């Protein structure tokens, strides 16, 4: 499933990914923004309809669990960003990330090593 989160949904998912699960109150407490209980509840219900989360009964409340792994959401978000901002060019995204930030020499070396590993893997296939 390819997920396309709103900013608010992503905020709630971040709490669920970090904690593994949460009630509406627990998710609300984990947010930086001070959202109303009903806002968090409504957003979680909408996310459940989309298949992003599921719930189980826990006493008088529901405990919500993420159904979309963080890595999958990240891939989807990067794909959307590449297509909308960088015209489909992953190369332009990478160049922006490398040139637009003050990366340490160690970070640049790790990126270099990663690209080298990918090139070697491609050669083996």
mmCIF file of C-alpha atoms in Angstrom:
data_model
loop_
_atom_site.group_PDB
_atom_site.id
_atom_site.type_symbol
_atom_site.label_atom_id
_atom_site.label_comp_id
_atom_site.label_asym_id
_atom_site.label_seq_id
_atom_site.Cartn_x
_atom_site.Cartn_y
_atom_site.Cartn_z
ATOM 1 C CA UNK A 1 0.000 0.000 0.000
ATOM 2 C CA UNK A 2 1.325 3.422 -0.939
ATOM 3 C CA UNK A 3 0.505 6.000 1.704
ATOM 4 C CA UNK A 4 0.165 9.706 1.134
ATOM 5 C CA UNK A 5 -0.020 11.359 4.554
ATOM 6 C CA UNK A 6 -1.172 14.865 5.357
ATOM 7 C CA UNK A 7 1.115 16.829 7.681
ATOM 8 C CA UNK A 8 -1.189 16.171 10.642
ATOM 9 C CA UNK A 9 -1.422 12.452 9.849
ATOM 10 C CA UNK A 10 2.354 12.292 9.642
ATOM 11 C CA UNK A 11 2.645 13.926 13.063
ATOM 12 C CA UNK A 12 0.342 11.272 14.561
ATOM 13 C CA UNK A 13 2.096 8.449 12.727
ATOM 14 C CA UNK A 14 5.449 9.650 14.065
ATOM 15 C CA UNK A 15 4.168 9.230 17.618
ATOM 16 C CA UNK A 16 2.818 5.761 16.828
ATOM 17 C CA UNK A 17 6.057 4.701 15.121
ATOM 18 C CA UNK A 18 8.108 5.894 18.093
ATOM 19 C CA UNK A 19 5.886 4.293 20.734
ATOM 20 C CA UNK A 20 4.686 1.276 18.773
ATOM 21 C CA UNK A 21 1.070 2.073 19.639
ATOM 22 C CA UNK A 22 -0.988 4.550 21.603
ATOM 23 C CA UNK A 23 -4.380 5.590 22.841
ATOM 24 C CA UNK A 24 -5.779 8.919 21.696
ATOM 25 C CA UNK A 25 -4.523 10.518 24.919
ATOM 26 C CA UNK A 26 -1.044 9.008 24.540
ATOM 27 C CA UNK A 27 -0.777 10.130 20.922
ATOM 28 C CA UNK A 28 -1.973 13.598 21.895
ATOM 29 C CA UNK A 29 0.655 13.802 24.650
ATOM 30 C CA UNK A 30 3.390 12.838 22.175
ATOM 31 C CA UNK A 31 2.591 15.685 19.785
ATOM 32 C CA UNK A 32 4.420 19.001 19.725
ATOM 33 C CA UNK A 33 1.190 20.829 18.822
ATOM 34 C CA UNK A 34 -1.545 21.127 21.419
ATOM 35 C CA UNK A 35 -4.416 19.510 19.485
ATOM 36 C CA UNK A 36 -7.852 18.876 20.943
ATOM 37 C CA UNK A 37 -8.654 15.299 21.939
ATOM 38 C CA UNK A 38 -11.466 15.203 19.375
ATOM 39 C CA UNK A 39 -9.120 16.374 16.610
ATOM 40 C CA UNK A 40 -6.672 13.550 17.348
ATOM 41 C CA UNK A 41 -9.526 11.041 17.596
ATOM 42 C CA UNK A 42 -11.089 12.148 14.294
ATOM 43 C CA UNK A 43 -7.733 12.076 12.528
ATOM 44 C CA UNK A 44 -6.973 8.569 13.838
ATOM 45 C CA UNK A 45 -10.406 7.359 12.718
ATOM 46 C CA UNK A 46 -9.839 8.811 9.246
ATOM 47 C CA UNK A 47 -6.410 7.189 9.124
ATOM 48 C CA UNK A 48 -7.977 3.870 10.079
ATOM 49 C CA UNK A 49 -10.434 4.169 7.187
ATOM 50 C CA UNK A 50 -7.453 4.691 4.867
ATOM 51 C CA UNK A 51 -5.725 1.609 6.290
ATOM 52 C CA UNK A 52 -2.853 3.536 7.871
ATOM 53 C CA UNK A 53 -3.653 2.418 11.444
ATOM 54 C CA UNK A 54 -5.762 -0.195 13.186
ATOM 55 C CA UNK A 55 -7.180 -0.268 16.672
ATOM 56 C CA UNK A 56 -7.893 -2.766 19.394
ATOM 57 C CA UNK A 57 -10.117 -2.248 22.397
ATOM 58 C CA UNK A 58 -8.335 -1.561 25.649
ATOM 59 C CA UNK A 59 -10.774 -1.104 28.466
ATOM 60 C CA UNK A 60 -12.958 1.848 27.610
ATOM 61 C CA UNK A 61 -10.578 3.225 24.986
ATOM 62 C CA UNK A 62 -8.900 2.143 21.783
ATOM 63 C CA UNK A 63 -5.204 1.488 21.271
ATOM 64 C CA UNK A 64 -4.030 2.444 17.791
ATOM 65 C CA UNK A 65 -1.228 0.638 15.952
ATOM 66 C CA UNK A 66 0.549 1.762 12.777
ATOM 67 C CA UNK A 67 -0.180 -0.418 9.754
ATOM 68 C CA UNK A 68 2.295 1.354 7.467
ATOM 69 C CA UNK A 69 5.970 0.893 8.361
ATOM 70 C CA UNK A 70 7.986 4.100 8.707
ATOM 71 C CA UNK A 71 10.334 2.983 5.913
ATOM 72 C CA UNK A 72 7.441 2.492 3.480
ATOM 73 C CA UNK A 73 6.051 5.911 4.304
ATOM 74 C CA UNK A 74 9.507 7.392 3.787
ATOM 75 C CA UNK A 75 9.864 5.780 0.364
ATOM 76 C CA UNK A 76 6.438 7.054 -0.630
ATOM 77 C CA UNK A 77 7.180 10.588 0.583
ATOM 78 C CA UNK A 78 10.552 10.693 -1.193
ATOM 79 C CA UNK A 79 8.997 9.369 -4.411
ATOM 80 C CA UNK A 80 6.328 12.088 -4.243
ATOM 81 C CA UNK A 81 8.950 14.764 -3.530
ATOM 82 C CA UNK A 82 11.188 13.589 -6.386
ATOM 83 C CA UNK A 83 8.272 13.672 -8.807
ATOM 84 C CA UNK A 84 6.803 17.006 -7.722
ATOM 85 C CA UNK A 85 9.879 19.062 -6.830
ATOM 86 C CA UNK A 86 12.714 17.505 -8.815
ATOM 87 C CA UNK A 87 10.865 16.556 -11.999
ATOM 88 C CA UNK A 88 11.360 12.844 -11.391
ATOM 89 C CA UNK A 89 15.147 13.140 -11.086
ATOM 90 C CA UNK A 90 16.569 11.300 -8.082
ATOM 91 C CA UNK A 91 19.964 12.620 -9.100
ATOM 92 C CA UNK A 92 18.777 16.231 -8.645
ATOM 93 C CA UNK A 93 17.422 15.330 -5.201
ATOM 94 C CA UNK A 94 20.734 13.794 -4.156
ATOM 95 C CA UNK A 95 22.693 16.766 -5.507
ATOM 96 C CA UNK A 96 20.414 19.112 -3.541
ATOM 97 C CA UNK A 97 20.913 17.099 -0.364
ATOM 98 C CA UNK A 98 24.690 17.013 -0.735
ATOM 99 C CA UNK A 99 25.277 20.575 -1.907
ATOM 100 C CA UNK A 100 22.588 22.305 0.118
ATOM 101 C CA UNK A 101 23.775 21.118 3.506
ATOM 102 C CA UNK A 102 26.931 21.397 5.539
ATOM 103 C CA UNK A 103 27.719 17.698 5.562
ATOM 104 C CA UNK A 104 30.728 16.548 7.498
ATOM 105 C CA UNK A 105 33.544 14.743 5.781
ATOM 106 C CA UNK A 106 32.435 11.562 7.558
ATOM 107 C CA UNK A 107 28.864 11.910 6.250
ATOM 108 C CA UNK A 108 30.128 12.504 2.711
ATOM 109 C CA UNK A 109 32.370 9.435 2.951
ATOM 110 C CA UNK A 110 29.440 7.283 4.127
ATOM 111 C CA UNK A 111 27.349 8.536 1.211
ATOM 112 C CA UNK A 112 30.214 7.832 -1.162
ATOM 113 C CA UNK A 113 30.632 4.328 0.246
ATOM 114 C CA UNK A 114 26.903 3.715 -0.082
ATOM 115 C CA UNK A 115 26.922 4.741 -3.749
ATOM 116 C CA UNK A 116 29.985 2.572 -4.377
ATOM 117 C CA UNK A 117 28.243 -0.416 -2.756
ATOM 118 C CA UNK A 118 25.180 0.155 -4.924
ATOM 119 C CA UNK A 119 27.328 0.303 -8.056
ATOM 120 C CA UNK A 120 29.041 -2.971 -7.116
ATOM 121 C CA UNK A 121 25.686 -4.602 -6.413
ATOM 122 C CA UNK A 122 24.404 -3.495 -9.814
ATOM 123 C CA UNK A 123 27.508 -4.951 -11.492
ATOM 124 C CA UNK A 124 26.886 -8.329 -9.816
ATOM 125 C CA UNK A 125 23.270 -8.504 -10.984
#
